[in-house]
Structure formats: structure tokens, C-alpha cells
Short mmCIF file of C-alpha atoms in Angstrom, two decimals:
data_model
loop_
_atom_site.label_atom_id
_atom_site.label_comp_id
_atom_site.label_asym_id
_atom_site.label_seq_id
_atom_site.Cartn_x
_atom_site.Cartn_y
_atom_site.Cartn_z
CA MET A 1 -2.10 0.49 -24.49
CA GLU A 2 1.04 1.56 -22.60
CA ASN A 3 1.72 -0.84 -19.75
CA LYS A 4 2.82 1.87 -17.36
CA LEU A 5 1.22 3.07 -14.12
CA GLN A 6 -0.19 6.60 -14.28
CA LYS A 7 1.03 9.41 -11.99
CA LYS A 8 -2.32 10.69 -10.69
CA MET A 9 -1.78 10.81 -6.92
CA HIS A 10 -0.88 13.96 -4.99
CA SER A 11 0.96 14.30 -1.68
CA ARG A 12 -2.30 14.39 0.32
CA HIS A 13 -3.37 11.10 -1.30
CA VAL A 14 -0.06 9.43 -0.41
CA THR A 15 -0.26 10.66 3.19
CA MET A 16 -3.77 9.31 3.65
CA LEU A 17 -2.92 6.07 1.85
CA ALA A 18 -0.10 5.38 4.32
CA LEU A 19 -2.33 6.31 7.27
CA GLY A 20 -5.07 4.11 5.82
CA GLY A 21 -2.67 1.18 5.71
CA ALA A 22 -1.39 1.62 9.26
CA ILE A 23 -4.52 2.69 11.18
CA GLY A 24 -6.81 -0.31 11.06
CA ALA A 25 -7.44 -3.49 13.01
CA GLY A 26 -4.25 -3.01 15.02
CA LEU A 27 -5.65 0.14 16.63
CA PHE A 28 -9.36 -0.62 16.77
CA LYS A 29 -9.28 -4.34 17.59
CA GLY A 30 -5.66 -5.32 18.29
CA SER A 31 -5.26 -2.65 20.99
CA GLY A 32 -7.59 -4.62 23.28
CA GLU A 33 -5.55 -7.78 22.69
CA ALA A 34 -2.30 -5.88 23.38
CA ILE A 35 -3.71 -4.48 26.65
CA ASN A 36 -4.67 -8.01 27.68
CA LEU A 37 -1.07 -9.15 27.18
CA ALA A 38 0.78 -6.23 28.77
CA GLY A 39 -1.67 -4.30 30.93
CA PRO A 40 -0.77 -0.59 31.33
CA SER A 41 2.79 -1.29 30.13
CA VAL A 42 1.29 -1.49 26.63
CA ILE A 43 1.90 2.29 26.56
CA LEU A 44 5.62 1.59 26.84
CA ALA A 45 5.33 -1.11 24.16
CA PHE A 46 3.73 1.34 21.70
CA PHE A 47 6.34 3.97 22.59
CA LEU A 48 9.25 1.57 21.96
CA GLY A 49 7.59 0.46 18.73
CA GLY A 50 7.23 4.12 17.79
CA LEU A 51 10.96 4.71 18.28
CA LEU A 52 11.70 1.79 15.98
CA LEU A 53 9.17 3.06 13.45
CA PHE A 54 10.80 6.51 13.56
CA SER A 55 14.22 5.01 12.78
CA ILE A 56 12.87 2.77 10.02
CA MET A 57 10.81 5.45 8.31
CA ASN A 58 13.78 7.83 8.44
CA ALA A 59 15.72 5.14 6.55
CA VAL A 60 12.83 4.65 4.11
CA GLY A 61 12.61 8.40 3.46
CA THR A 62 16.33 8.66 2.71
CA LEU A 63 16.33 5.64 0.40
CA ALA A 64 13.17 6.90 -1.34
CA VAL A 65 14.77 10.26 -2.17
CA LYS A 66 17.88 8.54 -3.53
CA ASN A 67 15.80 6.09 -5.59
CA SER A 68 12.71 8.14 -6.50
CA HIS A 69 12.30 6.12 -9.72
CA ALA A 70 11.52 2.99 -7.66
CA GLN A 71 8.00 1.57 -7.77
CA SER A 72 8.30 -1.00 -4.98
CA LEU A 73 10.44 -1.88 -1.99
CA SER A 74 12.71 -3.97 -4.23
CA GLY A 75 13.63 -0.85 -6.22
CA VAL A 76 14.68 0.87 -3.00
CA VAL A 77 16.76 -1.95 -1.48
CA ALA A 78 18.24 -3.61 -4.60
CA PRO A 79 21.11 -1.10 -5.09
CA TYR A 80 22.35 -1.85 -1.58
CA ILE A 81 21.64 -5.49 -0.66
CA GLY A 82 21.29 -7.22 -4.04
CA SER A 83 18.68 -8.83 -6.26
CA PHE A 84 17.81 -11.80 -4.03
CA SER A 85 17.10 -9.61 -0.99
CA ALA A 86 15.11 -7.21 -3.18
CA TYR A 87 13.01 -10.06 -4.62
CA PHE A 88 12.50 -11.55 -1.15
CA THR A 89 11.46 -8.16 0.30
CA ASP A 90 8.88 -7.48 -2.42
CA TRP A 91 7.24 -10.88 -2.10
CA LEU A 92 7.38 -10.63 1.70
CA TYR A 93 5.51 -7.33 1.40
CA TRP A 94 2.97 -8.83 -0.98
CA THR A 95 2.48 -11.74 1.41
CA MET A 96 2.11 -9.35 4.34
CA TRP A 97 -0.74 -7.52 2.65
CA MET A 98 -2.38 -10.76 1.54
CA ILE A 99 -2.54 -11.90 5.16
CA ASN A 100 -3.37 -8.42 6.46
CA ILE A 101 -6.43 -7.88 4.28
CA VAL A 102 -7.91 -11.11 5.62
CA ALA A 103 -7.11 -10.07 9.23
CA GLU A 104 -8.74 -6.67 8.65
CA ALA A 105 -11.79 -8.30 7.06
CA VAL A 106 -12.12 -10.69 10.01
CA ALA A 107 -11.89 -7.72 12.40
CA ALA A 108 -14.53 -5.77 10.41
CA ALA A 109 -16.84 -8.79 10.48
CA SER A 110 -16.47 -9.08 14.28
CA PHE A 111 -17.59 -5.45 14.70
CA MET A 112 -20.53 -5.94 12.32
CA GLN A 113 -21.60 -8.94 14.37
CA LEU A 114 -22.23 -6.58 17.29
CA TRP A 115 -25.28 -5.46 15.30
CA PHE A 116 -26.10 -8.78 13.65
CA PRO A 117 -24.90 -11.49 16.08
CA ASN A 118 -26.72 -14.28 14.25
CA VAL A 119 -25.05 -13.61 10.87
CA PRO A 120 -21.85 -15.68 10.32
CA ALA A 121 -18.62 -13.68 9.94
CA TRP A 122 -17.90 -15.18 6.52
CA VAL A 123 -21.00 -13.49 5.09
CA PHE A 124 -19.67 -10.03 6.01
CA ILE A 125 -16.21 -10.91 4.68
CA LEU A 126 -17.77 -11.92 1.35
CA VAL A 127 -19.61 -8.58 1.07
CA ILE A 128 -16.40 -6.67 1.90
CA SER A 129 -14.53 -8.70 -0.72
CA LEU A 130 -17.00 -7.83 -3.47
CA LEU A 131 -17.00 -4.09 -2.64
CA THR A 132 -13.20 -3.90 -2.47
CA THR A 133 -12.84 -5.65 -5.82
CA MET A 134 -15.16 -3.14 -7.52
CA ILE A 135 -13.46 -0.05 -6.04
CA ASN A 136 -9.98 -1.22 -7.04
CA PHE A 137 -11.06 -1.65 -10.67
CA LEU A 138 -11.65 2.12 -10.92
CA SER A 139 -8.93 4.62 -11.86
CA VAL A 140 -6.19 5.22 -9.29
CA LYS A 141 -7.43 8.81 -8.84
CA ILE A 142 -10.92 7.64 -7.86
CA PHE A 143 -9.40 4.98 -5.61
CA ALA A 144 -7.12 7.58 -3.98
CA GLU A 145 -10.03 9.98 -3.36
CA THR A 146 -12.11 7.16 -1.85
CA GLU A 147 -9.21 6.20 0.40
CA PHE A 148 -8.62 9.84 1.33
CA TRP A 149 -12.13 10.32 2.69
CA LEU A 150 -12.31 6.89 4.34
CA THR A 151 -9.07 7.68 6.18
CA MET A 152 -10.37 11.13 7.13
CA GLY A 153 -13.32 9.35 8.77
CA LYS A 154 -11.14 7.09 10.90
CA ILE A 155 -8.83 9.97 11.88
CA SER A 156 -11.89 11.96 12.97
CA VAL A 157 -12.91 9.12 15.30
CA VAL A 158 -9.44 8.96 16.86
CA VAL A 159 -9.36 12.75 17.34
CA LEU A 160 -12.85 12.73 18.88
CA LEU A 161 -11.81 9.92 21.22
CA ILE A 162 -8.77 11.92 22.34
CA ILE A 163 -10.95 15.01 22.95
CA PHE A 164 -13.65 13.09 24.88
CA ALA A 165 -11.15 11.01 26.83
CA SER A 166 -9.14 14.12 27.73
CA TYR A 167 -12.36 15.71 29.02
CA LEU A 168 -13.09 12.63 31.16
CA VAL A 169 -9.53 12.52 32.51
CA LEU A 170 -9.54 16.23 33.36
CA GLY A 171 -12.87 15.76 35.14
CA LYS A 172 -11.38 12.87 37.11
CA ILE A 173 -8.34 14.96 38.05
CA PHE A 174 -10.61 17.82 39.19
CA HIS A 175 -12.72 15.44 41.29
CA ASP A 176 -10.12 13.01 42.68
CA GLY A 177 -6.85 14.91 42.34
CA PHE A 178 -3.89 14.43 39.99
CA ALA A 179 -1.98 11.74 41.91
CA PRO A 180 -4.97 9.39 42.49
CA THR A 181 -6.05 9.78 38.86
CA MET A 182 -2.60 8.90 37.50
CA GLY A 183 -2.37 6.17 40.13
CA SER A 184 -5.11 4.24 38.30
CA LEU A 185 -2.38 3.15 35.86
CA THR A 186 -0.78 1.05 38.60
CA SER A 187 -3.71 0.28 40.94
CA HIS A 188 -4.84 -2.89 39.16
CA GLY A 189 -1.86 -5.20 39.48
CA GLY A 190 0.85 -2.62 38.80
CA PHE A 191 2.21 -1.11 35.59
CA PHE A 192 3.61 -4.53 34.60
CA PRO A 193 0.86 -6.98 35.70
CA HIS A 194 2.34 -9.70 33.46
CA LYS A 195 5.93 -8.61 34.11
CA ILE A 196 8.41 -7.92 31.28
CA GLN A 197 7.23 -11.06 29.45
CA GLY A 198 3.82 -9.43 28.95
CA LEU A 199 5.48 -6.34 27.49
CA LEU A 200 7.51 -8.48 25.07
CA ASN A 201 4.45 -10.51 24.07
CA SER A 202 2.49 -7.34 23.32
CA LEU A 203 5.25 -6.17 20.95
CA LEU A 204 3.94 -8.77 18.50
CA LEU A 205 0.69 -6.82 18.20
CA VAL A 206 2.49 -3.47 18.28
CA VAL A 207 4.64 -4.43 15.29
CA TYR A 208 1.54 -5.67 13.47
CA SER A 209 -0.26 -2.41 14.26
CA TYR A 210 2.52 -0.16 12.95
CA GLY A 211 3.08 -2.21 9.79
CA GLY A 212 1.80 -0.67 6.57
CA THR A 213 3.47 2.73 6.77
CA GLU A 214 5.95 1.59 4.10
CA LEU A 215 3.06 1.88 1.63
CA VAL A 216 4.41 5.28 0.58
CA ILE A 217 7.16 3.51 -1.40
CA ILE A 218 4.62 1.49 -3.41
CA ALA A 219 2.79 4.72 -4.28
CA MET A 220 5.89 6.37 -5.81
CA GLY A 221 5.13 4.94 -9.25
CA GLU A 222 1.76 6.73 -9.32
CA THR A 223 2.69 9.95 -7.49
CA GLU A 224 3.46 13.34 -8.99
CA ASP A 225 6.97 14.57 -8.04
CA PRO A 226 7.77 11.63 -5.71
CA ALA A 227 11.18 13.05 -4.65
CA LYS A 228 9.31 15.92 -2.97
CA SER A 229 5.96 14.42 -1.98
CA ILE A 230 7.16 11.07 -0.52
CA PRO A 231 9.46 12.51 2.22
CA LYS A 232 6.73 15.03 3.08
CA ALA A 233 4.18 12.23 3.40
CA ILE A 234 6.55 10.15 5.56
CA ARG A 235 7.13 13.03 8.00
CA SER A 236 3.41 13.72 8.20
CA VAL A 237 2.40 10.08 8.67
CA LEU A 238 5.02 9.17 11.24
CA PHE A 239 4.08 11.53 14.05
CA ARG A 240 0.36 11.10 13.48
CA ILE A 241 0.54 7.32 13.75
CA ILE A 242 2.57 7.40 16.97
CA ALA A 243 0.21 10.01 18.47
CA PHE A 244 -2.91 8.11 17.36
CA TYR A 245 -1.71 4.95 19.14
CA ILE A 246 0.05 6.18 22.29
CA VAL A 247 -2.23 9.06 23.34
CA PRO A 248 -5.51 7.05 23.17
CA MET A 249 -3.90 4.11 25.04
CA PHE A 250 -2.68 6.43 27.81
CA LEU A 251 -6.08 8.09 28.24
CA LEU A 252 -8.07 4.84 28.06
CA LEU A 253 -5.94 3.19 30.75
CA ILE A 254 -6.52 6.12 33.10
CA ILE A 255 -10.30 6.01 32.62
CA TYR A 256 -10.81 2.23 32.74
CA PRO A 257 -9.08 -0.64 34.57
CA TRP A 258 -6.99 -2.48 32.00
CA GLN A 259 -8.97 -5.69 32.60
CA THR A 260 -12.16 -3.93 31.44
CA LEU A 261 -10.50 -2.86 28.17
CA ALA A 262 -8.92 -6.29 27.66
CA HIS A 263 -12.13 -8.28 28.04
CA SER A 264 -14.61 -5.96 26.33
CA GLU A 265 -16.32 -7.44 23.26
CA ALA A 266 -16.55 -3.95 21.76
CA SER A 267 -13.56 -1.85 20.72
CA PRO A 268 -12.02 0.22 23.55
CA PHE A 269 -12.95 3.22 21.41
CA VAL A 270 -16.66 2.42 21.69
CA LEU A 271 -16.44 2.36 25.50
CA ILE A 272 -15.39 6.02 25.64
CA PHE A 273 -18.31 7.20 23.52
CA GLU A 274 -20.71 5.13 25.62
CA LYS A 275 -19.29 6.77 28.77
CA MET A 276 -20.00 10.20 27.26
CA GLN A 277 -23.69 9.12 27.02
CA ILE A 278 -24.10 10.44 23.49
CA PRO A 279 -27.22 8.91 21.85
CA PHE A 280 -26.30 6.23 19.32
CA ALA A 281 -22.64 7.29 19.61
CA ALA A 282 -21.44 3.72 20.13
CA ASP A 283 -23.22 2.59 16.94
CA ILE A 284 -21.82 5.53 14.98
CA VAL A 285 -18.30 4.82 16.20
CA ASN A 286 -18.71 1.15 15.41
CA LEU A 287 -19.80 2.05 11.87
CA VAL A 288 -16.80 4.35 11.38
CA ILE A 289 -14.49 1.60 12.68
CA VAL A 290 -15.91 -0.78 10.06
CA PHE A 291 -15.25 1.85 7.38
CA ALA A 292 -11.76 2.34 8.80
CA LEU A 293 -11.01 -1.36 8.47
CA PHE A 294 -12.47 -1.33 4.98
CA SER A 295 -10.08 1.54 4.21
CA SER A 296 -7.12 -0.53 5.42
CA ILE A 297 -8.23 -3.45 3.23
CA ASN A 298 -8.48 -1.04 0.29
CA SER A 299 -4.88 0.09 0.90
CA GLY A 300 -3.78 -3.53 1.09
CA ILE A 301 -5.36 -4.45 -2.25
CA TYR A 302 -3.74 -1.40 -3.83
CA ALA A 303 -0.26 -2.26 -2.48
CA SER A 304 -0.41 -5.98 -3.23
CA SER A 305 -1.76 -5.53 -6.76
CA ARG A 306 0.99 -3.02 -7.66
CA ILE A 307 3.74 -5.30 -6.33
CA LEU A 308 2.29 -8.25 -8.24
CA HIS A 309 2.01 -6.16 -11.41
CA LEU A 310 5.58 -4.87 -11.18
CA GLN A 311 7.13 -8.23 -10.36
CA LEU A 312 5.31 -10.21 -13.06
CA SER A 313 5.72 -7.47 -15.68
CA LYS A 314 9.49 -7.98 -15.50
CA THR A 315 9.24 -11.23 -17.47
CA LYS A 316 7.93 -11.65 -21.01
CA LYS A 317 6.11 -14.77 -19.87
CA PHE A 318 3.66 -12.72 -17.77
CA SER A 319 3.97 -9.19 -19.19
CA LYS A 320 0.97 -9.53 -21.56
CA PHE A 321 -1.13 -10.96 -18.75
CA MET A 322 -0.21 -7.96 -16.55
CA ARG A 323 -1.47 -5.24 -18.92
CA LEU A 324 -3.46 -2.30 -17.55
CA ASN A 325 -7.16 -1.64 -18.20
CA LYS A 326 -8.52 1.58 -19.74
CA HIS A 327 -8.36 3.31 -16.34
CA GLY A 328 -4.64 2.56 -15.99
CA VAL A 329 -5.30 -0.10 -13.33
CA PRO A 330 -3.60 -3.54 -13.31
CA ASN A 331 -6.99 -5.24 -13.13
CA ARG A 332 -5.71 -8.81 -13.37
CA ALA A 333 -3.30 -8.18 -10.50
CA VAL A 334 -6.21 -6.68 -8.56
CA MET A 335 -8.35 -9.76 -9.27
CA PHE A 336 -5.59 -12.10 -8.12
CA SER A 337 -4.93 -10.07 -4.95
CA THR A 338 -8.60 -9.73 -4.00
CA GLY A 339 -8.83 -13.49 -4.50
CA MET A 340 -7.13 -13.81 -1.12
CA LEU A 341 -10.14 -12.15 0.49
CA TYR A 342 -12.33 -14.93 -0.89
CA VAL A 343 -9.90 -17.44 0.60
CA GLY A 344 -10.45 -15.51 3.84
CA VAL A 345 -14.17 -16.27 3.58
CA LEU A 346 -13.34 -20.00 3.65
CA LEU A 347 -10.77 -19.62 6.45
CA SER A 348 -13.26 -17.67 8.55
CA TYR A 349 -15.79 -20.45 8.08
CA LEU A 350 -13.22 -23.07 9.16
CA PHE A 351 -11.42 -21.32 12.05
CA GLY A 352 -14.00 -18.82 13.34
CA ASP A 353 -12.93 -16.34 16.04
CA SER A 354 -9.39 -17.75 16.42
CA LEU A 355 -8.47 -16.80 12.85
CA PHE A 356 -7.55 -13.19 13.75
CA ASN A 357 -4.89 -14.23 16.29
CA TYR A 358 -3.38 -16.77 13.87
CA LEU A 359 -3.09 -14.12 11.17
CA VAL A 360 -1.59 -11.50 13.50
CA GLY A 361 1.16 -13.94 14.53
CA SER A 362 2.25 -14.53 10.94
CA LEU A 363 1.96 -10.82 10.10
CA SER A 364 4.28 -9.80 12.92
CA TYR A 365 7.03 -12.07 11.64
CA THR A 366 6.64 -10.64 8.15
CA VAL A 367 6.56 -6.96 9.17
CA LEU A 368 9.70 -7.50 11.26
CA LEU A 369 11.56 -9.14 8.38
CA ILE A 370 10.59 -6.31 6.01
CA TRP A 371 11.82 -3.75 8.52
CA ILE A 372 15.07 -5.68 8.96
CA MET A 373 15.60 -5.71 5.18
CA LEU A 374 15.01 -1.94 4.98
CA CYS A 375 17.45 -1.37 7.85
CA LEU A 376 20.08 -3.56 6.20
CA ALA A 377 19.72 -1.58 2.96
CA TYR A 378 20.05 1.68 4.89
CA PHE A 379 23.11 0.30 6.71
CA ARG A 380 24.81 -0.36 3.36
CA TYR A 381 23.79 3.11 2.18
CA LEU A 382 25.37 4.68 5.28
CA GLN A 383 28.55 2.70 4.71
CA GLN A 384 28.80 3.69 1.05
CA ASN A 385 28.27 7.37 1.86
CA LYS A 386 30.53 7.35 4.96
CA SER A 387 27.74 8.79 7.08
CA SER A 388 28.13 9.99 10.66
CA PHE A 389 28.87 7.66 13.58
CA PHE A 390 25.56 8.69 15.21
CA LYS A 391 23.43 7.61 12.20
CA ARG A 392 25.24 4.29 11.94
CA THR A 393 24.87 3.67 15.69
CA VAL A 394 21.11 4.36 15.61
CA ASN A 395 20.74 2.04 12.63
CA ILE A 396 22.67 -0.77 14.35
CA LEU A 397 20.63 -0.36 17.55
CA THR A 398 17.44 -0.55 15.47
CA LEU A 399 18.64 -3.74 13.78
CA LEU A 400 19.56 -5.32 17.12
CA SER A 401 16.18 -4.35 18.60
CA LEU A 402 14.26 -5.81 15.65
CA THR A 403 16.29 -9.03 15.89
CA ALA A 404 15.59 -9.27 19.64
CA ILE A 405 11.84 -8.80 19.08
CA PHE A 406 11.92 -11.41 16.31
CA ILE A 407 13.54 -13.93 18.68
CA ALA A 408 11.03 -13.06 21.41
CA ILE A 409 8.12 -13.65 19.03
CA LEU A 410 9.73 -16.88 17.81
CA THR A 411 9.85 -18.26 21.35
CA THR A 412 6.31 -17.22 22.33
CA SER A 413 4.23 -17.62 19.15
CA ASN A 414 1.93 -20.50 18.35
CA LEU A 415 4.04 -23.32 16.83
CA VAL A 416 1.60 -23.88 13.95
CA VAL A 417 1.74 -20.17 13.01
CA THR A 418 5.56 -20.28 13.04
CA GLU A 419 5.70 -23.45 10.91
CA VAL A 420 3.23 -22.11 8.32
CA THR A 421 5.16 -18.82 8.14
CA ILE A 422 8.49 -20.65 7.62
CA VAL A 423 6.95 -22.69 4.78
CA MET A 424 5.65 -19.46 3.21
CA TYR A 425 9.13 -17.88 3.33
CA GLY A 426 10.63 -21.07 1.93
CA LEU A 427 8.31 -20.93 -1.08
CA ILE A 428 9.47 -17.37 -1.82
CA VAL A 429 13.12 -18.45 -1.70
CA VAL A 430 12.47 -21.48 -3.93
CA SER A 431 10.54 -19.33 -6.45
CA TYR A 432 13.52 -16.97 -6.75
CA PHE A 433 15.98 -19.72 -7.62
CA LEU A 434 13.48 -21.36 -9.99
CA GLN A 435 13.02 -18.03 -11.77
CA LYS A 436 16.77 -17.55 -11.93
CA ARG A 437 17.27 -21.03 -13.38
CA ASN A 438 14.57 -20.43 -15.99
CA ALA A 439 16.21 -17.13 -16.91
CA ILE A 440 19.48 -19.00 -17.65
CA HIS A 441 17.87 -21.79 -19.68
CA ASN A 442 15.11 -19.75 -21.35
CA PRO A 443 16.42 -16.18 -21.80
CA ALA A 444 13.64 -15.42 -24.32
CA LEU A 445 11.06 -15.60 -21.52
CA ASN A 446 12.74 -12.80 -19.54
#
């Protein structure tokens, strides 16, 4: 059987796959945590994060067009920043998804516990793990269709929330007047209740929330006409993600005091549907949120298994092990990647409710480093092609901003999370030099 991924995805699949990766726990669960840290200024945090995302995805789109044969992030960055950086970026991305799928599963379990409070979270995570494993063993076309409709479901919830929340805000404006209604953004401790430090702290969750959009690069190896469909998907995804985060946050913070949103056990999204007094609406929304998180986990397993397959297929030592099944799926890579979900079952049992915050801290570091690597590659591309001063300036400002956020997270994050993350990065670096040494001494294995 040919050990080559099959091109069965269309542009609409890639668009929904990227949205599925980025619209998950960060929006439905993490938004409440971000509001708790920053208060109403979380709107500004998501806007600033959106500007960074715009710059980064513009870079990704350009590099994707120039390297449309690439099947992972390493294939996009290698021509510009070298083999070590490419290797490090790919394994960083794999690690990011490994941590993310556990965070999403923990978030899904917390929402399911609203219905079944006496059932331990690890039980739900185990069920999610089994379902995800089965779906990812199917052909990529079936997987893509499943992900398409799951993502459509979560987008529908966000759109409905925007419609209902807009109705409530307009009603408030009609009853109380425009100025008093807008004044609710600052009437509960001001726009910056935790000062600028709160805004900076919330950027950790903002970065985590926006991470996953780069998934379009991983899908290039299984997409028809990637040079055309990938840039189209990036443009489509970018504005939708920013709108789906910023608009709901703005409307929610007008309707409710930020403290109510921050300390609610349910998702802020559920509160809106309850306020509309629609029968069983809160339960329906909660169900869709669970499916949305499941969709994000699905995207994560897809991305991580493809990176693992492509990296290990490069050496003769692992190439036979990485063969595809009859559906053209790297089933062994899928099994290994979904294995992390089963580790998540154990972690959930050990750490309980605090696990989500630990995972988000590590994820934010990783997303930032991936973005920095992509920006560095784009910087080299701009230099080689003698691009305009404006493009180079925007890229440098993006790099400086990402570095500043990284330092801010470094100084405010839990020390244990930082130490574990550093060890994880160290293992990636060591594995690269071990592989390189083996390649010199045992060329037959490569």
C-alpha cells in the first residue's frame, strides 16, 4: 500500500477544520476565566490578540502559497529558518495539540457534569476518548464531513447568541437609553477593574483561545489544489474567529456585570439563552457546547496524528510502523495521539478541577512559541524577497508583541507549569540532536 496521505478534502472542509480547532474551550469555557482576570477590558485583550492573529495568519497564508507541497509547519518554515527550527516547530505543534485535546476533554466533562454532577469527570473523558479514537480511524473524507457538521453546530450557537444578545442589548437601549446601557461596561469597577496587569494576565487565555488556526497548514497534504484552497480558507477563518470572540464578549458584558460572567458555573453562552426564557434552551446550548468541544478534540487528533506520521515516516527505522490503513489513515499515529486522551483520564482523576488551568498555562507558552517561529520564517522570507518597509515593520512589531506577551506570561504563570513546560521543550531539543547523531553514525536508518 502506498504510504502517502490522500487528497480528499475540499476548501469547505479545510475552513471548518480550522474553525473547529480554534473555536472550542477557549470560547465556551476560557472566556469566563478571561473575564475574571481582566473584567470588561477582556474585549481589548481579544482585539489585540486578533490583530496579532491577523498578522500571523497573513504570514502563514503567504508561506503556504510559496510552499504548497508542505504537509506540516516544518515544511513551511524549513526553507527560511533551517532544519532545527523546523523540527522544533513541528514537535511544538504536536505537543500543543496533545495538551489541548486533554484541556478540551476536561472542559467538555465539566459541562456534562452540569447534568450529571455525581459522575466523576474522568468517566466522561474516557467516553470522549473512545469515540474520538473510532472516528479518526475512518477515512479522512468521513472525518472531514463529521468535523464539518460538528463545526456548523458550534457556529450556529455563536450566531444565535449574537442575535439573542443583540436583541437584549437593543431592548436595554430602548428602555434605559444608549449612554446608560453602554455605561454598564464601566459601572462595576471600571473598564480595567484589575488594571493593566489584569489585561496582560488575560492575554494568556486569549492566546490559548486563538491557537489552532494554523491547522490549515497540516491539512495541505490532504487537500485538493492547496495553493488555491488554503489562502481562501485562511481569509474565511480569520475574520470569523475574531468576530466570534469579540462580538459575543462585547454583548455579554453589556447585559451582565462582569462578576456574574466570571463566577458562573455554566458557560456565559448558557446565561444568554436562559435570559431569553426559551424552554430547555440552556440544556440544548450546553449539549451543543459539548459537541463543539468534541469537534475541537477531533481536530486535535487529526493534526497531531498527521504531524507524528510525517515526522516518523522520514526515517527508515519508523517508516514501516507509520504505514496507512486501507482508508488512507495513519492509524498507528492516531492510536498514539489518542493515547494522550487516556493519560488525560488519569490526570483528571489526580488533579480534578485545577487541571484545566494548568493545561492552559502550558498551552499559551507553546502557541506563542509556534507563532514566533512562523513570524521568524516570514521575516526571513520578507528579507529574501526584499519586501516593502511596511510589511517588514508590521512583522517586527508582531514579533516584539509576541515576545512581550511571552515575558508577561513567564512572570505571572504558575511556577510548576513553567518548569514542566521548559522540561518538555528541553526533551524536544535533546531528541533533535540524538536523531542527528544517529543519522551520522547509522545512515542506513535514515
